[in-house]
Coordinates of C-alpha atoms in Angstrom, one line a residue:
M45 CA -71.8 -17.4 54.8
I46 CA -73.7 -18.8 51.8
E47 CA -75.6 -15.4 51.7
E48 CA -71.9 -13.5 51.6
L49 CA -70.3 -15.5 49.1
V50 CA -73.5 -15.1 46.6
T51 CA -73.0 -11.4 47.5
A52 CA -69.3 -11.2 46.6
G53 CA -69.9 -13.4 43.3
A54 CA -72.5 -10.7 42.2
A55 CA -70.2 -8.1 43.1
T56 CA -67.4 -9.6 41.1
A57 CA -69.5 -10.3 38.4
S58 CA -70.9 -6.9 38.2
A59 CA -67.5 -5.4 38.5
G60 CA -66.3 -7.6 35.5
A61 CA -69.4 -6.6 33.8
L62 CA -68.5 -2.8 34.0
Y63 CA -64.5 -3.5 33.2
V64 CA -65.8 -5.3 30.1
M65 CA -68.0 -2.7 29.2
A66 CA -65.7 -0.2 29.7
A67 CA -62.9 -2.1 28.1
A68 CA -64.5 -3.3 25.1
R69 CA -63.8 -1.6 21.4
V70 CA -64.9 -2.6 18.0
V71 CA -62.9 -1.6 14.9
K72 CA -64.6 -2.0 11.5
Q73 CA -63.4 -3.5 8.3
Y74 CA -62.0 -0.3 6.8
E75 CA -60.5 1.1 10.1
R76 CA -57.3 0.6 12.0
G77 CA -56.9 1.3 15.8
V78 CA -53.8 3.0 17.3
V79 CA -53.8 2.8 21.2
F80 CA -52.0 5.3 23.2
R81 CA -51.1 3.8 26.9
L82 CA -50.3 7.0 29.0
G83 CA -49.8 9.0 26.3
R84 CA -47.3 6.6 24.4
L85 CA -47.7 4.5 21.2
L86 CA -48.0 0.9 21.3
P87 CA -46.3 -0.9 18.4
E88 CA -49.1 -3.0 17.8
V89 CA -52.1 -1.7 15.5
R90 CA -55.1 -3.3 16.4
R91 CA -57.2 -5.2 13.4
P92 CA -60.6 -5.2 12.5
G93 CA -63.1 -6.7 15.1
F94 CA -63.4 -6.9 18.7
T95 CA -60.6 -5.7 20.7
L96 CA -60.0 -4.7 24.6
V97 CA -58.2 -1.7 26.1
V98 CA -57.2 -0.9 29.8
P99 CA -59.9 1.6 30.8
I100 CA -58.5 5.1 31.8
V101 CA -55.0 3.8 31.0
D102 CA -55.6 3.2 27.1
R103 CA -56.6 5.6 24.3
L104 CA -57.9 4.0 21.1
H105 CA -57.9 6.3 17.8
K106 CA -59.3 4.8 14.8
V107 CA -58.1 5.8 11.5
S108 CA -59.7 5.1 8.3
L109 CA -58.1 3.3 5.2
Q110 CA -60.8 4.3 2.4
I111 CA -59.7 6.7 -0.4
I112 CA -60.7 10.3 0.5
T113 CA -61.6 12.5 -2.1
L114 CA -60.3 16.1 -1.4
P115 CA -61.3 19.1 -3.5
I116 CA -59.1 21.4 -4.0
P117 CA -60.4 25.3 -4.1
A118 CA -59.8 27.2 -7.4
Q119 CA -56.5 28.8 -7.6
E120 CA -55.6 31.8 -9.7
G121 CA -52.4 32.1 -11.3
I122 CA -50.2 33.3 -14.4
T123 CA -49.1 30.8 -17.0
R124 CA -45.5 30.6 -18.4
D125 CA -46.9 32.5 -21.6
N126 CA -48.5 35.2 -19.1
V127 CA -52.0 34.3 -19.4
T128 CA -54.1 34.7 -16.1
V129 CA -56.2 31.2 -15.6
R130 CA -58.3 30.0 -12.8
V131 CA -58.0 26.2 -12.1
D132 CA -59.3 24.0 -9.7
A133 CA -58.5 20.1 -9.2
V134 CA -59.1 17.2 -7.1
V135 CA -57.2 15.1 -4.9
Y136 CA -57.2 11.2 -4.1
F137 CA -55.5 9.9 -1.3
K138 CA -55.5 7.5 1.5
V139 CA -53.6 6.7 4.9
V140 CA -51.4 3.6 4.4
N141 CA -49.6 4.0 7.7
P142 CA -52.3 4.7 10.7
S143 CA -49.2 5.4 13.3
D144 CA -47.4 8.5 11.2
A145 CA -50.5 9.8 10.3
L146 CA -51.7 10.2 14.0
V147 CA -48.1 11.0 15.1
R148 CA -45.9 12.5 12.5
V149 CA -48.6 15.3 11.5
E150 CA -51.3 17.1 13.7
D151 CA -54.2 16.8 10.9
Y152 CA -53.1 14.8 7.9
R153 CA -56.4 16.2 5.9
F154 CA -55.7 19.9 6.1
A155 CA -51.9 19.2 5.5
V156 CA -52.7 17.2 2.1
S157 CA -55.4 20.3 1.3
Q158 CA -52.7 22.6 1.9
M159 CA -50.0 21.2 -0.2
A160 CA -52.2 20.4 -2.9
Q161 CA -53.1 24.3 -3.2
T162 CA -49.4 25.1 -3.3
S163 CA -48.8 22.6 -5.7
L164 CA -51.4 23.9 -7.9
R165 CA -50.3 27.1 -7.9
S166 CA -46.8 26.0 -8.9
I167 CA -47.6 24.0 -11.7
I168 CA -50.0 26.7 -13.2
G169 CA -46.8 29.2 -13.2
K170 CA -44.4 26.3 -14.8
S171 CA -46.7 25.5 -17.4
E172 CA -48.3 26.9 -20.7
L173 CA -51.5 27.9 -21.7
D174 CA -51.8 25.0 -24.4
D175 CA -50.7 22.3 -22.0
L176 CA -53.3 23.1 -19.4
L177 CA -55.7 23.2 -22.1
S178 CA -54.5 19.8 -24.3
N179 CA -51.7 17.9 -21.9
R180 CA -53.6 17.7 -18.8
E181 CA -52.2 14.1 -18.2
K182 CA -48.7 15.0 -18.1
L183 CA -49.3 17.8 -15.6
N184 CA -51.8 15.7 -13.3
Q185 CA -48.7 13.3 -13.2
G186 CA -46.1 16.2 -12.2
L187 CA -49.1 17.3 -9.8
E188 CA -49.2 13.9 -8.1
L189 CA -45.4 13.7 -7.6
M190 CA -45.3 17.2 -6.2
I191 CA -47.8 16.4 -3.2
D192 CA -46.9 12.8 -2.9
N193 CA -43.4 13.4 -1.9
P194 CA -43.8 15.1 1.6
A195 CA -47.2 13.2 2.0
V196 CA -45.2 9.8 2.2
E197 CA -43.6 10.7 5.4
W198 CA -47.0 11.6 6.8
G199 CA -48.4 7.8 6.2
V200 CA -50.5 9.0 3.1
T201 CA -50.1 8.1 -0.5
I202 CA -51.3 10.0 -3.2
D203 CA -53.8 7.8 -5.4
R204 CA -54.5 10.4 -8.1
V205 CA -54.8 14.1 -8.8
E206 CA -57.0 15.5 -11.5
I207 CA -57.6 19.0 -12.9
K208 CA -60.9 19.7 -13.2
D209 CA -61.9 22.9 -14.8
V210 CA -59.7 25.6 -16.5
S211 CA -61.4 29.6 -16.4
L212 CA -59.9 31.5 -19.1
P213 CA -60.9 35.4 -19.4
E214 CA -63.7 36.3 -22.2
T215 CA -61.1 38.3 -24.4
M216 CA -58.9 35.4 -24.5
K217 CA -61.8 32.9 -25.2
R218 CA -62.8 35.1 -28.0
S219 CA -59.1 35.3 -29.3
M220 CA -58.9 31.3 -29.1
A221 CA -62.1 31.0 -31.5
R222 CA -60.6 33.3 -34.0
Q223 CA -57.4 31.4 -34.2
A224 CA -59.9 27.9 -34.5
E225 CA -61.6 29.8 -37.1
A226 CA -58.6 30.4 -39.0
D227 CA -57.3 27.2 -39.0
R228 CA -60.6 25.7 -40.0
E229 CA -60.4 28.1 -42.9
R230 CA -56.9 27.4 -43.9
R231 CA -57.5 23.6 -43.9
A232 CA -60.8 23.7 -45.8
R233 CA -58.5 26.0 -48.5
V234 CA -55.9 23.6 -48.6
I235 CA -58.4 20.6 -48.9
N236 CA -60.3 22.8 -52.0
A237 CA -57.0 23.5 -53.6
D238 CA -55.9 19.7 -53.6
A239 CA -59.5 18.9 -54.8
E240 CA -58.7 21.6 -57.9
L241 CA -55.5 19.7 -58.5
Q242 CA -56.7 16.8 -58.7
A243 CA -59.5 17.8 -61.0
S244 CA -57.2 19.3 -63.5
K245 CA -55.3 16.4 -63.7
K246 CA -58.5 14.3 -64.7
L247 CA -59.6 17.4 -67.2
A248 CA -56.2 17.2 -68.7
G249 CA -56.6 13.4 -69.2
A250 CA -60.0 13.7 -70.3
A251 CA -58.7 16.5 -73.0
Q252 CA -55.9 14.4 -74.1
V253 CA -58.3 11.3 -75.0
M254 CA -60.7 13.6 -76.7
S255 CA -57.5 15.0 -78.7
E256 CA -57.1 11.7 -80.2
Q257 CA -60.9 10.8 -80.6
P258 CA -62.6 14.3 -82.1
A259 CA -66.3 12.5 -81.9
A260 CA -65.6 12.3 -78.1
L261 CA -65.9 15.8 -78.0
Q262 CA -69.2 16.0 -80.1
L263 CA -70.6 13.4 -77.6
R264 CA -69.7 15.2 -74.6
L265 CA -71.7 18.2 -76.3
L266 CA -74.9 16.5 -76.9
Q267 CA -74.7 15.2 -73.4
T268 CA -74.1 19.0 -72.3
V269 CA -77.0 19.9 -74.5
V270 CA -79.1 17.3 -73.1
A271 CA -78.4 18.0 -69.5
V272 CA -79.3 21.5 -69.9
A273 CA -82.5 20.9 -71.7
A274 CA -83.4 18.4 -68.7
E275 CA -84.1 21.0 -66.5
K276 CA -87.3 22.4 -68.5
N277 CA -85.7 26.0 -68.9
S278 CA -85.4 28.2 -72.0
T279 CA -81.7 28.3 -71.9
L280 CA -80.1 28.1 -75.7
V281 CA -76.7 26.2 -75.7
L282 CA -74.7 27.4 -79.0
P283 CA -71.3 26.0 -79.0
F284 CA -68.8 28.3 -80.3
P285 CA -65.5 27.5 -81.4
V286 CA -62.7 29.9 -80.0
E287 CA -60.6 29.2 -83.2
L288 CA -63.3 30.8 -85.5
L289 CA -63.1 34.2 -83.2
R290 CA -59.2 34.2 -83.6
F291 CA -59.9 33.9 -87.2
L292 CA -62.5 36.6 -87.4
E293 CA -59.7 38.5 -85.4
R294 CA -57.2 38.0 -88.1
A295 CA -59.3 38.5 -90.9
A296 CA -60.8 42.1 -89.9
P297 CA -59.5 44.9 -92.1
L298 CA -56.9 47.1 -90.1
P299 CA -56.4 50.7 -90.6
G300 CA -53.3 50.7 -92.1
A301 CA -54.3 47.5 -94.8
Q302 CA -54.8 50.3 -97.5
V303 CA -51.9 52.0 -96.9
A304 CA -50.1 48.9 -97.2
G305 CA -51.8 47.4 -99.9
A306 CA -51.2 50.7 -102.0
S307 CA -47.8 49.3 -103.3
P308 CA -47.8 46.3 -105.4
A309 CA -44.1 45.6 -104.5
S310 CA -44.5 45.3 -100.8
S311 CA -45.7 42.0 -100.2
G312 CA -46.3 40.2 -103.5
E313 CA -49.7 38.5 -104.1
G314 CA -51.0 39.3 -100.9
A315 CA -50.3 42.9 -101.3
T316 CA -51.7 42.8 -104.8
A317 CA -54.8 41.2 -103.8
A318 CA -55.0 44.0 -100.8
T319 CA -54.7 46.8 -103.3
A320 CA -57.5 45.3 -105.5
A321 CA -59.8 44.9 -102.5
S322 CA -59.1 48.5 -101.4
A323 CA -59.6 50.0 -104.7
G324 CA -62.9 48.6 -105.1
E325 CA -61.7 45.7 -107.4
T326 CA -62.5 42.1 -106.8
A327 CA -59.8 39.9 -105.1
D328 CA -58.3 36.8 -106.9
P329 CA -60.4 33.8 -105.3
E330 CA -57.5 31.7 -105.8
A331 CA -55.3 33.9 -103.6
L332 CA -57.6 34.3 -101.1
A333 CA -58.4 30.3 -101.3
A334 CA -54.6 29.5 -100.8
Q335 CA -54.7 32.2 -97.7
A336 CA -57.5 30.4 -96.2
R337 CA -55.9 27.1 -96.3
E338 CA -52.7 28.6 -94.9
L339 CA -54.5 29.8 -92.1
A340 CA -56.6 26.7 -91.5
G341 CA -53.3 24.8 -91.2
E342 CA -52.1 26.6 -88.2
F343 CA -55.3 25.6 -86.0
P344 CA -54.8 22.0 -84.2
P345 CA -56.7 18.9 -85.0
G346 CA -59.9 18.1 -83.6
A347 CA -63.3 18.6 -83.8
S348 CA -63.2 22.5 -83.7
G349 CA -60.0 22.6 -85.6
D350 CA -61.6 20.9 -88.4
V351 CA -64.8 23.2 -88.5
V352 CA -62.8 26.1 -88.2
R353 CA -60.7 24.8 -91.4
Q354 CA -63.7 24.1 -93.6
L355 CA -65.0 27.7 -92.7
L356 CA -61.7 28.9 -93.4
E357 CA -61.2 27.2 -96.8
G358 CA -65.3 28.4 -97.7
L359 CA -64.6 32.0 -97.0
G360 CA -61.6 32.1 -98.9
E361 CA -63.4 30.3 -102.0
K362 CA -66.1 33.0 -101.7
G363 CA -63.5 35.9 -101.7
V364 CA -63.9 37.8 -98.9
P365 CA -62.0 40.9 -98.4
G366 CA -59.6 41.8 -96.4
L367 CA -58.6 38.4 -95.6
V368 CA -55.6 38.2 -97.3
G369 CA -54.9 42.1 -97.1
E370 CA -54.8 41.6 -93.1
R371 CA -52.4 39.0 -93.7
A372 CA -50.3 40.9 -95.9
V373 CA -50.0 43.5 -93.5
S374 CA -49.1 41.4 -90.6
E375 CA -46.3 40.4 -92.8
A376 CA -45.2 43.2 -94.2
E377 CA -41.5 44.0 -93.4
P378 CA -40.0 46.8 -90.9
E379 CA -38.8 48.7 -94.2
A380 CA -42.2 49.0 -95.8
P381 CA -42.6 52.8 -95.5
E382 CA -39.2 53.1 -97.5
V383 CA -40.2 50.5 -100.1
L384 CA -43.4 52.4 -100.4
A385 CA -41.9 55.6 -101.3
E386 CA -39.4 54.0 -104.1
A387 CA -42.7 52.1 -105.3
E388 CA -44.5 55.1 -105.7
G389 CA -41.4 56.9 -107.2
E390 CA -41.1 54.2 -109.9
E391 CA -44.8 54.4 -110.1
R392 CA -44.4 58.1 -110.9
T393 CA -41.6 57.7 -113.4
D394 CA -43.5 55.0 -115.6
S395 CA -46.7 56.9 -115.8
A396 CA -44.3 60.1 -116.9
E397 CA -42.8 58.1 -119.7
E398 CA -46.1 56.5 -120.7
A399 CA -47.7 59.7 -121.1
R400 CA -44.6 61.0 -123.6
D401 CA -45.2 57.8 -125.5
D402 CA -48.5 58.9 -126.4
D403 CA -47.9 62.2 -127.0
A404 CA -45.2 61.0 -129.7
G405 CA -47.4 58.4 -130.8
G406 CA -47.7 55.7 -128.9
P407 CA -45.4 53.2 -127.3
G408 CA -45.1 50.9 -130.1
T409 CA -44.3 53.7 -132.8
S410 CA -40.9 54.1 -134.0
P411 CA -39.3 57.6 -134.5
G412 CA -39.2 57.4 -138.0
E413 CA -42.5 56.4 -138.3
G414 CA -43.8 59.3 -136.0
G415 CA -41.5 61.6 -138.4
A416 CA -43.2 60.4 -141.5
R417 CA -46.6 60.6 -140.0
G418 CA -45.8 64.1 -139.3

């Protein structure tokens, strides 16, 4: 009897051990267990840890709640501005409802992958190339919403969607490189123009200060000479005022100066001096000095103006030919040819009268005296 009881107890223990071994299940921390009893879903989701199911009757399916990284294959599409691009992305999602993920969709991984590819092609067609290259955050958010709307019913939530790479044709890359180079060149020119404007304002201010103090220009000239001489070269710096060149241009005799100076009545004292210079006579030094002072008064005040005025006055005192004659030509009236013709006629009349007086015995001899002398 006792042996039978021991045998029965051993058999029962063996059966219990077999049952426990067949019914025991372990659910990990990042998993949840969904039980189907005779094909019907039980409402209770098994938590992590040790759990038991009815052997042969129950089926336990484990669903991971970890974030799943799903790469989206590269998709080719045409943007809204008619540019062919190739875009690939990656989707991060996780299961929030294990029961819906098993019951509502056959394979939630494959479903999310196909939905992501379709949404990516759609977002490419709605966007422009500049948005794909520079405004990816907005596109990522739009792509996430497009994938997340149907995925909610599958017990899946989209955590993040990122566009990884945008491949462009080689021709488009060269065009964009030329555009970027032109833009950089435009900015460089604008910066250079702005620098020139600021430098011109500073130079204008410096010129105004130097005009108030003529000695400042001489000091600046000496600094320039020192800077050039410090480079150990054979460069010779000779400052030459521009006003002196203008004076020399005015003082140079013109081809019509002799014609204009042929008449003493054309331009007063200036014409008389020009006539004397053209005929080989010595010009009046006083007239030349007066003319030089008048020319020197036209130059602005300053170091260069003072030098030119001194030079003009010196040339006028020395009696430079052509100085007053050129000024006389420039100041001649538009009716100069007619005046010259009248002056020549009067000169011929005076010459004829003088010749008749010489034949008659001189201009100071009366008719009576001529008759008595005859």
